[in-house]
JSON list of C-alpha atoms in Angstrom, two decimals:
[
{"chain": "A", "resi": 329, "resn": "MET", "atom": "CA", "xyz": [0.00, 0.00, 0.00]},
{"chain": "A", "resi": 330, "resn": "VAL", "atom": "CA", "xyz": [2.94, 2.33, 0.68]},
{"chain": "A", "resi": 331, "resn": "GLU", "atom": "CA", "xyz": [3.98, 2.15, -2.97]},
{"chain": "A", "resi": 332, "resn": "LEU", "atom": "CA", "xyz": [0.44, 3.02, -4.05]},
{"chain": "A", "resi": 333, "resn": "LEU", "atom": "CA", "xyz": [0.34, 6.05, -1.76]},
{"chain": "A", "resi": 334, "resn": "VAL", "atom": "CA", "xyz": [3.70, 7.25, -3.06]},
{"chain": "A", "resi": 335, "resn": "THR", "atom": "CA", "xyz": [2.36, 6.85, -6.61]},
{"chain": "A", "resi": 336, "resn": "ALA", "atom": "CA", "xyz": [-0.77, 8.79, -5.67]},
{"chain": "A", "resi": 337, "resn": "LEU", "atom": "CA", "xyz": [1.43, 11.54, -4.22]},
{"chain": "A", "resi": 338, "resn": "THR", "atom": "CA", "xyz": [3.51, 11.67, -7.40]},
{"chain": "A", "resi": 339, "resn": "LEU", "atom": "CA", "xyz": [0.47, 11.73, -9.67]},
{"chain": "A", "resi": 340, "resn": "GLY", "atom": "CA", "xyz": [-1.09, 14.42, -7.50]},
{"chain": "A", "resi": 341, "resn": "LEU", "atom": "CA", "xyz": [1.99, 16.61, -7.89]},
{"chain": "A", "resi": 342, "resn": "ALA", "atom": "CA", "xyz": [1.88, 16.03, -11.65]},
{"chain": "A", "resi": 343, "resn": "GLY", "atom": "CA", "xyz": [-1.78, 17.05, -11.77]},
{"chain": "A", "resi": 344, "resn": "ILE", "atom": "CA", "xyz": [-1.67, 19.97, -9.32]},
{"chain": "A", "resi": 345, "resn": "ASP", "atom": "CA", "xyz": [-4.39, 22.45, -10.26]},
{"chain": "A", "resi": 346, "resn": "PRO", "atom": "CA", "xyz": [-4.96, 26.02, -9.00]},
{"chain": "A", "resi": 347, "resn": "ALA", "atom": "CA", "xyz": [-8.47, 26.23, -10.50]},
{"chain": "A", "resi": 348, "resn": "GLY", "atom": "CA", "xyz": [-10.19, 25.34, -7.23]},
{"chain": "A", "resi": 349, "resn": "LEU", "atom": "CA", "xyz": [-8.23, 28.02, -5.38]},
{"chain": "A", "resi": 350, "resn": "LEU", "atom": "CA", "xyz": [-9.13, 30.65, -7.98]},
{"chain": "A", "resi": 351, "resn": "LEU", "atom": "CA", "xyz": [-12.84, 29.75, -7.83]},
{"chain": "A", "resi": 352, "resn": "ALA", "atom": "CA", "xyz": [-12.84, 29.92, -4.04]},
{"chain": "A", "resi": 353, "resn": "LEU", "atom": "CA", "xyz": [-10.94, 33.22, -3.93]},
{"chain": "A", "resi": 354, "resn": "GLY", "atom": "CA", "xyz": [-13.24, 34.71, -6.54]},
{"chain": "A", "resi": 355, "resn": "ALA", "atom": "CA", "xyz": [-16.27, 33.64, -4.51]},
{"chain": "A", "resi": 356, "resn": "LEU", "atom": "CA", "xyz": [-14.83, 35.18, -1.34]},
{"chain": "A", "resi": 357, "resn": "ALA", "atom": "CA", "xyz": [-14.11, 38.41, -3.20]},
{"chain": "A", "resi": 358, "resn": "ALA", "atom": "CA", "xyz": [-17.71, 38.36, -4.48]},
{"chain": "A", "resi": 359, "resn": "GLY", "atom": "CA", "xyz": [-19.04, 38.08, -0.93]},
{"chain": "A", "resi": 360, "resn": "ALA", "atom": "CA", "xyz": [-19.45, 34.36, -0.34]},
{"chain": "A", "resi": 361, "resn": "ARG", "atom": "CA", "xyz": [-19.40, 33.25, 3.30]},
{"chain": "A", "resi": 362, "resn": "GLU", "atom": "CA", "xyz": [-16.33, 31.52, 4.66]},
{"chain": "A", "resi": 363, "resn": "ARG", "atom": "CA", "xyz": [-18.33, 28.42, 5.58]},
{"chain": "A", "resi": 364, "resn": "THR", "atom": "CA", "xyz": [-19.52, 28.16, 1.97]},
{"chain": "A", "resi": 365, "resn": "VAL", "atom": "CA", "xyz": [-15.92, 28.14, 0.76]},
{"chain": "A", "resi": 366, "resn": "LEU", "atom": "CA", "xyz": [-15.09, 25.46, 3.32]},
{"chain": "A", "resi": 367, "resn": "ALA", "atom": "CA", "xyz": [-18.07, 23.43, 2.09]},
{"chain": "A", "resi": 368, "resn": "PHE", "atom": "CA", "xyz": [-16.85, 23.88, -1.49]},
{"chain": "A", "resi": 369, "resn": "ALA", "atom": "CA", "xyz": [-13.39, 22.59, -0.54]},
{"chain": "A", "resi": 370, "resn": "ALA", "atom": "CA", "xyz": [-14.95, 19.63, 1.29]},
{"chain": "A", "resi": 371, "resn": "VAL", "atom": "CA", "xyz": [-17.14, 18.75, -1.71]},
{"chain": "A", "resi": 372, "resn": "VAL", "atom": "CA", "xyz": [-14.18, 18.91, -4.08]},
{"chain": "A", "resi": 373, "resn": "VAL", "atom": "CA", "xyz": [-11.86, 16.84, -1.89]},
{"chain": "A", "resi": 374, "resn": "LEU", "atom": "CA", "xyz": [-14.27, 14.29, -0.42]},
{"chain": "A", "resi": 375, "resn": "GLY", "atom": "CA", "xyz": [-16.43, 14.06, -3.54]},
{"chain": "A", "resi": 376, "resn": "THR", "atom": "CA", "xyz": [-13.44, 13.38, -5.78]},
{"chain": "A", "resi": 377, "resn": "ALA", "atom": "CA", "xyz": [-11.97, 10.87, -3.34]},
{"chain": "A", "resi": 378, "resn": "LEU", "atom": "CA", "xyz": [-15.32, 9.06, -3.13]},
{"chain": "A", "resi": 379, "resn": "LEU", "atom": "CA", "xyz": [-15.72, 9.04, -6.91]},
{"chain": "A", "resi": 380, "resn": "GLY", "atom": "CA", "xyz": [-12.20, 7.71, -7.37]},
{"chain": "A", "resi": 381, "resn": "THR", "atom": "CA", "xyz": [-12.75, 4.98, -4.78]},
{"chain": "A", "resi": 382, "resn": "VAL", "atom": "CA", "xyz": [-16.03, 3.89, -6.37]},
{"chain": "A", "resi": 383, "resn": "LEU", "atom": "CA", "xyz": [-14.46, 3.81, -9.84]},
{"chain": "A", "resi": 384, "resn": "THR", "atom": "CA", "xyz": [-11.47, 1.90, -8.51]},
{"chain": "A", "resi": 385, "resn": "VAL", "atom": "CA", "xyz": [-13.67, -0.77, -6.91]},
{"chain": "A", "resi": 386, "resn": "ALA", "atom": "CA", "xyz": [-16.16, -0.91, -9.81]},
{"chain": "A", "resi": 387, "resn": "VAL", "atom": "CA", "xyz": [-13.90, -0.84, -12.85]},
{"chain": "A", "resi": 388, "resn": "GLY", "atom": "CA", "xyz": [-10.34, -0.29, -11.68]},
{"chain": "A", "resi": 389, "resn": "GLN", "atom": "CA", "xyz": [-7.82, -2.00, -13.87]},
{"chain": "A", "resi": 390, "resn": "HIS", "atom": "CA", "xyz": [-10.41, -2.66, -16.59]},
{"chain": "A", "resi": 391, "resn": "LEU", "atom": "CA", "xyz": [-10.13, 1.01, -17.63]},
{"chain": "A", "resi": 392, "resn": "GLN", "atom": "CA", "xyz": [-6.87, 0.24, -19.41]},
{"chain": "A", "resi": 393, "resn": "ASP", "atom": "CA", "xyz": [-8.72, -2.22, -21.66]},
{"chain": "A", "resi": 394, "resn": "VAL", "atom": "CA", "xyz": [-11.29, 0.31, -22.84]},
{"chain": "A", "resi": 395, "resn": "ASP", "atom": "CA", "xyz": [-11.08, 1.21, -26.53]},
{"chain": "A", "resi": 396, "resn": "TRP", "atom": "CA", "xyz": [-11.38, 4.97, -26.08]},
{"chain": "A", "resi": 397, "resn": "ALA", "atom": "CA", "xyz": [-11.24, 5.58, -29.83]},
{"chain": "A", "resi": 398, "resn": "SER", "atom": "CA", "xyz": [-14.50, 3.66, -30.28]},
{"chain": "A", "resi": 399, "resn": "LEU", "atom": "CA", "xyz": [-16.23, 6.13, -27.97]},
{"chain": "A", "resi": 400, "resn": "LEU", "atom": "CA", "xyz": [-15.41, 9.08, -30.20]},
{"chain": "A", "resi": 401, "resn": "PRO", "atom": "CA", "xyz": [-18.01, 10.28, -32.74]},
{"chain": "A", "resi": 402, "resn": "PRO", "atom": "CA", "xyz": [-17.43, 9.56, -36.45]},
{"chain": "A", "resi": 403, "resn": "ASP", "atom": "CA", "xyz": [-15.21, 12.08, -38.22]},
{"chain": "A", "resi": 404, "resn": "TRP", "atom": "CA", "xyz": [-18.04, 13.79, -40.12]},
{"chain": "A", "resi": 405, "resn": "LEU", "atom": "CA", "xyz": [-19.98, 14.35, -36.90]},
{"chain": "A", "resi": 406, "resn": "GLY", "atom": "CA", "xyz": [-16.85, 15.53, -35.11]},
{"chain": "A", "resi": 407, "resn": "ALA", "atom": "CA", "xyz": [-16.15, 18.02, -37.89]},
{"chain": "A", "resi": 408, "resn": "THR", "atom": "CA", "xyz": [-19.74, 19.28, -37.79]},
{"chain": "A", "resi": 409, "resn": "ILE", "atom": "CA", "xyz": [-19.67, 19.72, -34.01]},
{"chain": "A", "resi": 410, "resn": "GLU", "atom": "CA", "xyz": [-16.30, 21.45, -34.28]},
{"chain": "A", "resi": 411, "resn": "ALA", "atom": "CA", "xyz": [-17.68, 23.85, -36.91]},
{"chain": "A", "resi": 412, "resn": "LEU", "atom": "CA", "xyz": [-20.69, 24.68, -34.73]},
{"chain": "A", "resi": 413, "resn": "LEU", "atom": "CA", "xyz": [-18.49, 25.29, -31.70]},
{"chain": "A", "resi": 414, "resn": "ALA", "atom": "CA", "xyz": [-16.17, 27.44, -33.80]},
{"chain": "A", "resi": 415, "resn": "GLY", "atom": "CA", "xyz": [-19.13, 29.53, -34.97]},
{"chain": "A", "resi": 416, "resn": "ALA", "atom": "CA", "xyz": [-20.31, 30.01, -31.39]},
{"chain": "A", "resi": 417, "resn": "LEU", "atom": "CA", "xyz": [-16.83, 31.05, -30.21]},
{"chain": "A", "resi": 418, "resn": "LEU", "atom": "CA", "xyz": [-16.36, 33.49, -33.09]},
{"chain": "A", "resi": 419, "resn": "ALA", "atom": "CA", "xyz": [-19.83, 34.97, -32.52]},
{"chain": "A", "resi": 420, "resn": "TRP", "atom": "CA", "xyz": [-19.06, 35.51, -28.84]},
{"chain": "A", "resi": 421, "resn": "ALA", "atom": "CA", "xyz": [-15.70, 37.07, -29.73]},
{"chain": "A", "resi": 422, "resn": "ALA", "atom": "CA", "xyz": [-17.51, 39.45, -32.12]},
{"chain": "A", "resi": 423, "resn": "VAL", "atom": "CA", "xyz": [-19.90, 40.46, -29.33]},
{"chain": "A", "resi": 424, "resn": "ARG", "atom": "CA", "xyz": [-16.97, 41.13, -27.01]},
{"chain": "A", "resi": 425, "resn": "LEU", "atom": "CA", "xyz": [-15.22, 43.22, -29.69]},
{"chain": "A", "resi": 426, "resn": "ARG", "atom": "CA", "xyz": [-18.27, 45.48, -29.91]},
{"chain": "A", "resi": 427, "resn": "ARG", "atom": "CA", "xyz": [-18.76, 45.48, -26.14]},
{"chain": "A", "resi": 428, "resn": "PRO", "atom": "CA", "xyz": [-15.44, 44.67, -24.42]},
{"chain": "A", "resi": 429, "resn": "GLU", "atom": "CA", "xyz": [-17.08, 44.36, -21.01]},
{"chain": "A", "resi": 430, "resn": "ALA", "atom": "CA", "xyz": [-19.73, 41.90, -22.21]},
{"chain": "A", "resi": 431, "resn": "ARG", "atom": "CA", "xyz": [-19.75, 38.61, -20.33]},
{"chain": "A", "resi": 432, "resn": "PRO", "atom": "CA", "xyz": [-22.24, 35.82, -19.61]},
{"chain": "A", "resi": 433, "resn": "PRO", "atom": "CA", "xyz": [-24.77, 36.56, -16.83]},
{"chain": "A", "resi": 434, "resn": "ARG", "atom": "CA", "xyz": [-23.46, 35.76, -13.39]},
{"chain": "A", "resi": 435, "resn": "PRO", "atom": "CA", "xyz": [-25.38, 34.87, -10.25]},
{"chain": "A", "resi": 436, "resn": "ALA", "atom": "CA", "xyz": [-25.96, 37.93, -8.09]},
{"chain": "A", "resi": 437, "resn": "GLY", "atom": "CA", "xyz": [-26.15, 38.14, -4.34]},
{"chain": "A", "resi": 438, "resn": "ARG", "atom": "CA", "xyz": [-24.37, 36.29, -1.58]},
{"chain": "A", "resi": 439, "resn": "GLY", "atom": "CA", "xyz": [-26.88, 33.44, -1.45]},
{"chain": "A", "resi": 440, "resn": "ARG", "atom": "CA", "xyz": [-26.71, 32.80, -5.16]},
{"chain": "A", "resi": 441, "resn": "THR", "atom": "CA", "xyz": [-22.93, 33.02, -5.10]},
{"chain": "A", "resi": 442, "resn": "GLY", "atom": "CA", "xyz": [-22.85, 30.35, -2.41]},
{"chain": "A", "resi": 443, "resn": "SER", "atom": "CA", "xyz": [-25.21, 28.05, -4.28]},
{"chain": "A", "resi": 444, "resn": "ALA", "atom": "CA", "xyz": [-23.24, 28.50, -7.49]},
{"chain": "A", "resi": 445, "resn": "LEU", "atom": "CA", "xyz": [-19.99, 27.71, -5.67]},
{"chain": "A", "resi": 446, "resn": "LEU", "atom": "CA", "xyz": [-21.37, 24.50, -4.16]},
{"chain": "A", "resi": 447, "resn": "GLY", "atom": "CA", "xyz": [-22.76, 23.46, -7.54]},
{"chain": "A", "resi": 448, "resn": "GLY", "atom": "CA", "xyz": [-19.37, 24.20, -9.03]},
{"chain": "A", "resi": 449, "resn": "GLY", "atom": "CA", "xyz": [-17.79, 21.95, -6.40]},
{"chain": "A", "resi": 450, "resn": "VAL", "atom": "CA", "xyz": [-20.00, 19.05, -7.45]},
{"chain": "A", "resi": 451, "resn": "LEU", "atom": "CA", "xyz": [-19.13, 19.60, -11.12]},
{"chain": "A", "resi": 452, "resn": "PHE", "atom": "CA", "xyz": [-15.47, 19.96, -10.21]},
{"chain": "A", "resi": 453, "resn": "ALA", "atom": "CA", "xyz": [-15.46, 16.59, -8.47]},
{"chain": "A", "resi": 454, "resn": "ALA", "atom": "CA", "xyz": [-17.46, 14.95, -11.25]},
{"chain": "A", "resi": 455, "resn": "SER", "atom": "CA", "xyz": [-14.96, 16.19, -13.86]},
{"chain": "A", "resi": 456, "resn": "ALA", "atom": "CA", "xyz": [-12.03, 14.36, -12.25]},
{"chain": "A", "resi": 457, "resn": "PRO", "atom": "CA", "xyz": [-12.12, 11.50, -14.83]},
{"chain": "A", "resi": 458, "resn": "LEU", "atom": "CA", "xyz": [-11.06, 14.07, -17.44]},
{"chain": "A", "resi": 459, "resn": "ASP", "atom": "CA", "xyz": [-7.68, 14.28, -15.70]},
{"chain": "A", "resi": 460, "resn": "PRO", "atom": "CA", "xyz": [-5.26, 11.61, -17.04]},
{"chain": "A", "resi": 461, "resn": "THR", "atom": "CA", "xyz": [-3.47, 11.41, -13.68]},
{"chain": "A", "resi": 462, "resn": "PHE", "atom": "CA", "xyz": [-6.78, 10.57, -11.97]},
{"chain": "A", "resi": 463, "resn": "VAL", "atom": "CA", "xyz": [-7.52, 7.81, -14.51]},
{"chain": "A", "resi": 464, "resn": "GLY", "atom": "CA", "xyz": [-3.99, 6.48, -14.10]},
{"chain": "A", "resi": 465, "resn": "LEU", "atom": "CA", "xyz": [-4.42, 6.31, -10.35]},
{"chain": "A", "resi": 466, "resn": "VAL", "atom": "CA", "xyz": [-7.75, 4.49, -10.67]},
{"chain": "A", "resi": 467, "resn": "VAL", "atom": "CA", "xyz": [-6.10, 1.91, -12.94]},
{"chain": "A", "resi": 468, "resn": "LEU", "atom": "CA", "xyz": [-3.16, 1.40, -10.57]},
{"chain": "A", "resi": 469, "resn": "ALA", "atom": "CA", "xyz": [-5.32, 1.38, -7.44]},
{"chain": "A", "resi": 470, "resn": "GLY", "atom": "CA", "xyz": [-7.51, -1.25, -9.09]},
{"chain": "A", "resi": 471, "resn": "ARG", "atom": "CA", "xyz": [-4.67, -3.73, -8.62]},
{"chain": "A", "resi": 472, "resn": "GLU", "atom": "CA", "xyz": [-5.08, -3.46, -4.87]},
{"chain": "A", "resi": 473, "resn": "GLU", "atom": "CA", "xyz": [-7.61, -5.69, -3.16]},
{"chain": "A", "resi": 474, "resn": "SER", "atom": "CA", "xyz": [-8.11, -3.30, -0.25]},
{"chain": "A", "resi": 475, "resn": "VAL", "atom": "CA", "xyz": [-10.90, -0.72, -0.43]},
{"chain": "A", "resi": 476, "resn": "LEU", "atom": "CA", "xyz": [-9.13, 1.21, 2.33]},
{"chain": "A", "resi": 477, "resn": "ALA", "atom": "CA", "xyz": [-5.96, 1.43, 0.25]},
{"chain": "A", "resi": 478, "resn": "ALA", "atom": "CA", "xyz": [-7.94, 2.63, -2.76]},
{"chain": "A", "resi": 479, "resn": "GLY", "atom": "CA", "xyz": [-9.70, 5.26, -0.66]},
{"chain": "A", "resi": 480, "resn": "LEU", "atom": "CA", "xyz": [-6.49, 6.54, 0.91]},
{"chain": "A", "resi": 481, "resn": "ALA", "atom": "CA", "xyz": [-4.78, 6.67, -2.48]},
{"chain": "A", "resi": 482, "resn": "ASN", "atom": "CA", "xyz": [-7.60, 8.70, -4.03]},
{"chain": "A", "resi": 483, "resn": "LEU", "atom": "CA", "xyz": [-7.74, 10.99, -1.00]},
{"chain": "A", "resi": 484, "resn": "THR", "atom": "CA", "xyz": [-3.98, 11.54, -1.23]},
{"chain": "A", "resi": 485, "resn": "TRP", "atom": "CA", "xyz": [-4.23, 12.35, -4.93]},
{"chain": "A", "resi": 486, "resn": "ILE", "atom": "CA", "xyz": [-6.97, 14.96, -4.58]},
{"chain": "A", "resi": 487, "resn": "VAL", "atom": "CA", "xyz": [-5.43, 16.61, -1.51]},
{"chain": "A", "resi": 488, "resn": "VAL", "atom": "CA", "xyz": [-2.09, 16.99, -3.29]},
{"chain": "A", "resi": 489, "resn": "SER", "atom": "CA", "xyz": [-3.54, 18.01, -6.66]},
{"chain": "A", "resi": 490, "resn": "GLN", "atom": "CA", "xyz": [-5.78, 20.57, -4.94]},
{"chain": "A", "resi": 491, "resn": "LEU", "atom": "CA", "xyz": [-3.16, 21.65, -2.42]},
{"chain": "A", "resi": 492, "resn": "PRO", "atom": "CA", "xyz": [-3.71, 25.37, -3.18]},
{"chain": "A", "resi": 493, "resn": "LEU", "atom": "CA", "xyz": [-7.42, 25.00, -2.36]},
{"chain": "A", "resi": 494, "resn": "VAL", "atom": "CA", "xyz": [-6.67, 22.96, 0.76]},
{"chain": "A", "resi": 495, "resn": "ALA", "atom": "CA", "xyz": [-4.19, 25.63, 1.90]},
{"chain": "A", "resi": 496, "resn": "LEU", "atom": "CA", "xyz": [-6.87, 28.29, 1.43]},
{"chain": "A", "resi": 497, "resn": "ALA", "atom": "CA", "xyz": [-9.36, 26.22, 3.45]},
{"chain": "A", "resi": 498, "resn": "VAL", "atom": "CA", "xyz": [-6.80, 25.97, 6.28]},
{"chain": "A", "resi": 499, "resn": "ALA", "atom": "CA", "xyz": [-6.21, 29.72, 6.04]},
{"chain": "A", "resi": 500, "resn": "VAL", "atom": "CA", "xyz": [-9.97, 30.34, 6.27]},
{"chain": "A", "resi": 501, "resn": "VAL", "atom": "CA", "xyz": [-10.23, 28.18, 9.37]},
{"chain": "A", "resi": 502, "resn": "LEU", "atom": "CA", "xyz": [-7.32, 30.11, 10.92]},
{"chain": "A", "resi": 503, "resn": "ARG", "atom": "CA", "xyz": [-8.77, 33.46, 9.74]},
{"chain": "A", "resi": 504, "resn": "ARG", "atom": "CA", "xyz": [-5.64, 34.23, 7.70]},
{"chain": "A", "resi": 505, "resn": "HIS", "atom": "CA", "xyz": [-7.29, 34.65, 4.31]},
{"chain": "A", "resi": 506, "resn": "TYR", "atom": "CA", "xyz": [-8.36, 38.30, 4.52]},
{"chain": "A", "resi": 507, "resn": "GLY", "atom": "CA", "xyz": [-5.15, 39.69, 3.00]},
{"chain": "A", "resi": 508, "resn": "ALA", "atom": "CA", "xyz": [-5.36, 37.50, -0.10]},
{"chain": "A", "resi": 509, "resn": "VAL", "atom": "CA", "xyz": [-9.02, 38.42, -0.66]},
{"chain": "A", "resi": 510, "resn": "ALA", "atom": "CA", "xyz": [-8.28, 42.13, -0.21]},
{"chain": "A", "resi": 511, "resn": "ARG", "atom": "CA", "xyz": [-5.42, 41.99, -2.72]},
{"chain": "A", "resi": 512, "resn": "LEU", "atom": "CA", "xyz": [-7.65, 40.16, -5.19]},
{"chain": "A", "resi": 513, "resn": "ARG", "atom": "CA", "xyz": [-10.30, 42.87, -4.88]},
{"chain": "A", "resi": 514, "resn": "GLU", "atom": "CA", "xyz": [-7.63, 45.48, -5.62]},
{"chain": "A", "resi": 515, "resn": "ILE", "atom": "CA", "xyz": [-6.05, 43.65, -8.57]},
{"chain": "A", "resi": 516, "resn": "VAL", "atom": "CA", "xyz": [-9.17, 42.52, -10.44]},
{"chain": "A", "resi": 517, "resn": "PRO", "atom": "CA", "xyz": [-10.53, 46.01, -11.36]},
{"chain": "A", "resi": 518, "resn": "ARG", "atom": "CA", "xyz": [-7.15, 47.09, -12.73]},
{"chain": "A", "resi": 519, "resn": "ALA", "atom": "CA", "xyz": [-6.59, 43.85, -14.62]},
{"chain": "A", "resi": 520, "resn": "ARG", "atom": "CA", "xyz": [-10.14, 43.56, -16.00]},
{"chain": "A", "resi": 521, "resn": "PRO", "atom": "CA", "xyz": [-9.55, 45.54, -19.27]},
{"chain": "A", "resi": 522, "resn": "PHE", "atom": "CA", "xyz": [-6.45, 43.50, -20.13]},
{"chain": "A", "resi": 523, "resn": "LEU", "atom": "CA", "xyz": [-8.16, 40.22, -19.18]},
{"chain": "A", "resi": 524, "resn": "ALA", "atom": "CA", "xyz": [-11.17, 41.18, -21.31]},
{"chain": "A", "resi": 525, "resn": "ARG", "atom": "CA", "xyz": [-8.97, 41.80, -24.36]},
{"chain": "A", "resi": 526, "resn": "LEU", "atom": "CA", "xyz": [-7.00, 38.62, -23.69]},
{"chain": "A", "resi": 527, "resn": "GLY", "atom": "CA", "xyz": [-10.21, 36.61, -23.38]},
{"chain": "A", "resi": 528, "resn": "THR", "atom": "CA", "xyz": [-11.56, 38.02, -26.64]},
{"chain": "A", "resi": 529, "resn": "ALA", "atom": "CA", "xyz": [-8.30, 37.22, -28.44]},
{"chain": "A", "resi": 530, "resn": "ALA", "atom": "CA", "xyz": [-8.32, 33.68, -27.04]},
{"chain": "A", "resi": 531, "resn": "LEU", "atom": "CA", "xyz": [-11.92, 33.11, -28.12]},
{"chain": "A", "resi": 532, "resn": "ALA", "atom": "CA", "xyz": [-11.17, 34.36, -31.63]},
{"chain": "A", "resi": 533, "resn": "ALA", "atom": "CA", "xyz": [-7.96, 32.32, -31.93]},
{"chain": "A", "resi": 534, "resn": "VAL", "atom": "CA", "xyz": [-9.54, 29.07, -30.76]},
{"chain": "A", "resi": 535, "resn": "GLY", "atom": "CA", "xyz": [-12.60, 29.67, -32.94]},
{"chain": "A", "resi": 536, "resn": "LEU", "atom": "CA", "xyz": [-10.48, 30.31, -36.04]},
{"chain": "A", "resi": 537, "resn": "VAL", "atom": "CA", "xyz": [-8.33, 27.23, -35.47]},
{"chain": "A", "resi": 538, "resn": "MET", "atom": "CA", "xyz": [-11.39, 25.02, -34.93]},
{"chain": "A", "resi": 539, "resn": "ALA", "atom": "CA", "xyz": [-13.13, 26.49, -37.99]},
{"chain": "A", "resi": 540, "resn": "ALA", "atom": "CA", "xyz": [-10.03, 25.90, -40.14]},
{"chain": "A", "resi": 541, "resn": "ASP", "atom": "CA", "xyz": [-9.73, 22.34, -38.85]},
{"chain": "A", "resi": 542, "resn": "ALA", "atom": "CA", "xyz": [-13.40, 21.58, -39.62]},
{"chain": "A", "resi": 543, "resn": "CYS", "atom": "CA", "xyz": [-13.17, 23.16, -43.09]},
{"chain": "A", "resi": 544, "resn": "TRP", "atom": "CA", "xyz": [-10.02, 21.20, -43.83]},
{"chain": "A", "resi": 545, "resn": "TRP", "atom": "CA", "xyz": [-11.82, 17.94, -42.98]},
{"chain": "A", "resi": 546, "resn": "PHE", "atom": "CA", "xyz": [-14.74, 18.79, -45.27]},
{"chain": "A", "resi": 547, "resn": "LEU", "atom": "CA", "xyz": [-12.23, 19.48, -48.08]},
{"chain": "A", "resi": 548, "resn": "THR", "atom": "CA", "xyz": [-9.83, 16.57, -47.53]},
{"chain": "A", "resi": 549, "resn": "GLU", "atom": "CA", "xyz": [-11.58, 14.27, -45.01]},
{"chain": "A", "resi": 550, "resn": "GLU", "atom": "CA", "xyz": [-8.55, 14.67, -42.76]},
{"chain": "A", "resi": 551, "resn": "PHE", "atom": "CA", "xyz": [-8.00, 16.83, -39.67]},
{"chain": "A", "resi": 552, "resn": "PHE", "atom": "CA", "xyz": [-4.83, 18.86, -39.44]},
{"chain": "A", "resi": 553, "resn": "LEU", "atom": "CA", "xyz": [-5.02, 19.08, -35.64]},
{"chain": "A", "resi": 554, "resn": "PRO", "atom": "CA", "xyz": [-3.32, 16.15, -33.85]},
{"chain": "A", "resi": 555, "resn": "ASP", "atom": "CA", "xyz": [-5.53, 13.11, -33.27]},
{"chain": "A", "resi": 556, "resn": "PRO", "atom": "CA", "xyz": [-5.65, 12.47, -29.48]},
{"chain": "A", "resi": 557, "resn": "THR", "atom": "CA", "xyz": [-6.10, 8.74, -30.08]}
]
């Protein structure tokens, strides 16, 4: 079991992700209660660990035998979906060019912010299988016959990979988070114009690349973007 925990630690370091920290800090800056942020951290950590343990026990090592390529849509459908997504991205970029401050509606009010954060925690935990290091851990942990070992390995992975969020949760418990939230509230207004332009450029760039890739398939029946399979 020690080897499995060391592997979980290593995979967690390889998959370390600040997204949870940024969501929690943003919620605090928007007025979310500290206990809501703690609940968010608990949902992310415990929910992901539980999901990983269930997947390990249910499928475990069998994941490495799955033909992932067979789960992908046929090329013509993939190209069509890619073209539609490209159109949506380019349309949104055009809206932002005309109105640089335009952004999707956001929940207003402290209560709605809290509900949105908890919902985001559930989605965050549910999206763990999209992380290759998580899938790798599930496959390796599936070789163990102990449910306890699988649970500890998955808990180790999520705590390490979400170490920034865990550190923030500890800071909230110790009441040491106020400085970070105050700095965030100062930085965001000054950085917003640059971030808006950067976001618009990113939307346009991704949309153009996806549109070119889809058009190239319709012309040659081949994608020029790398095939993930």
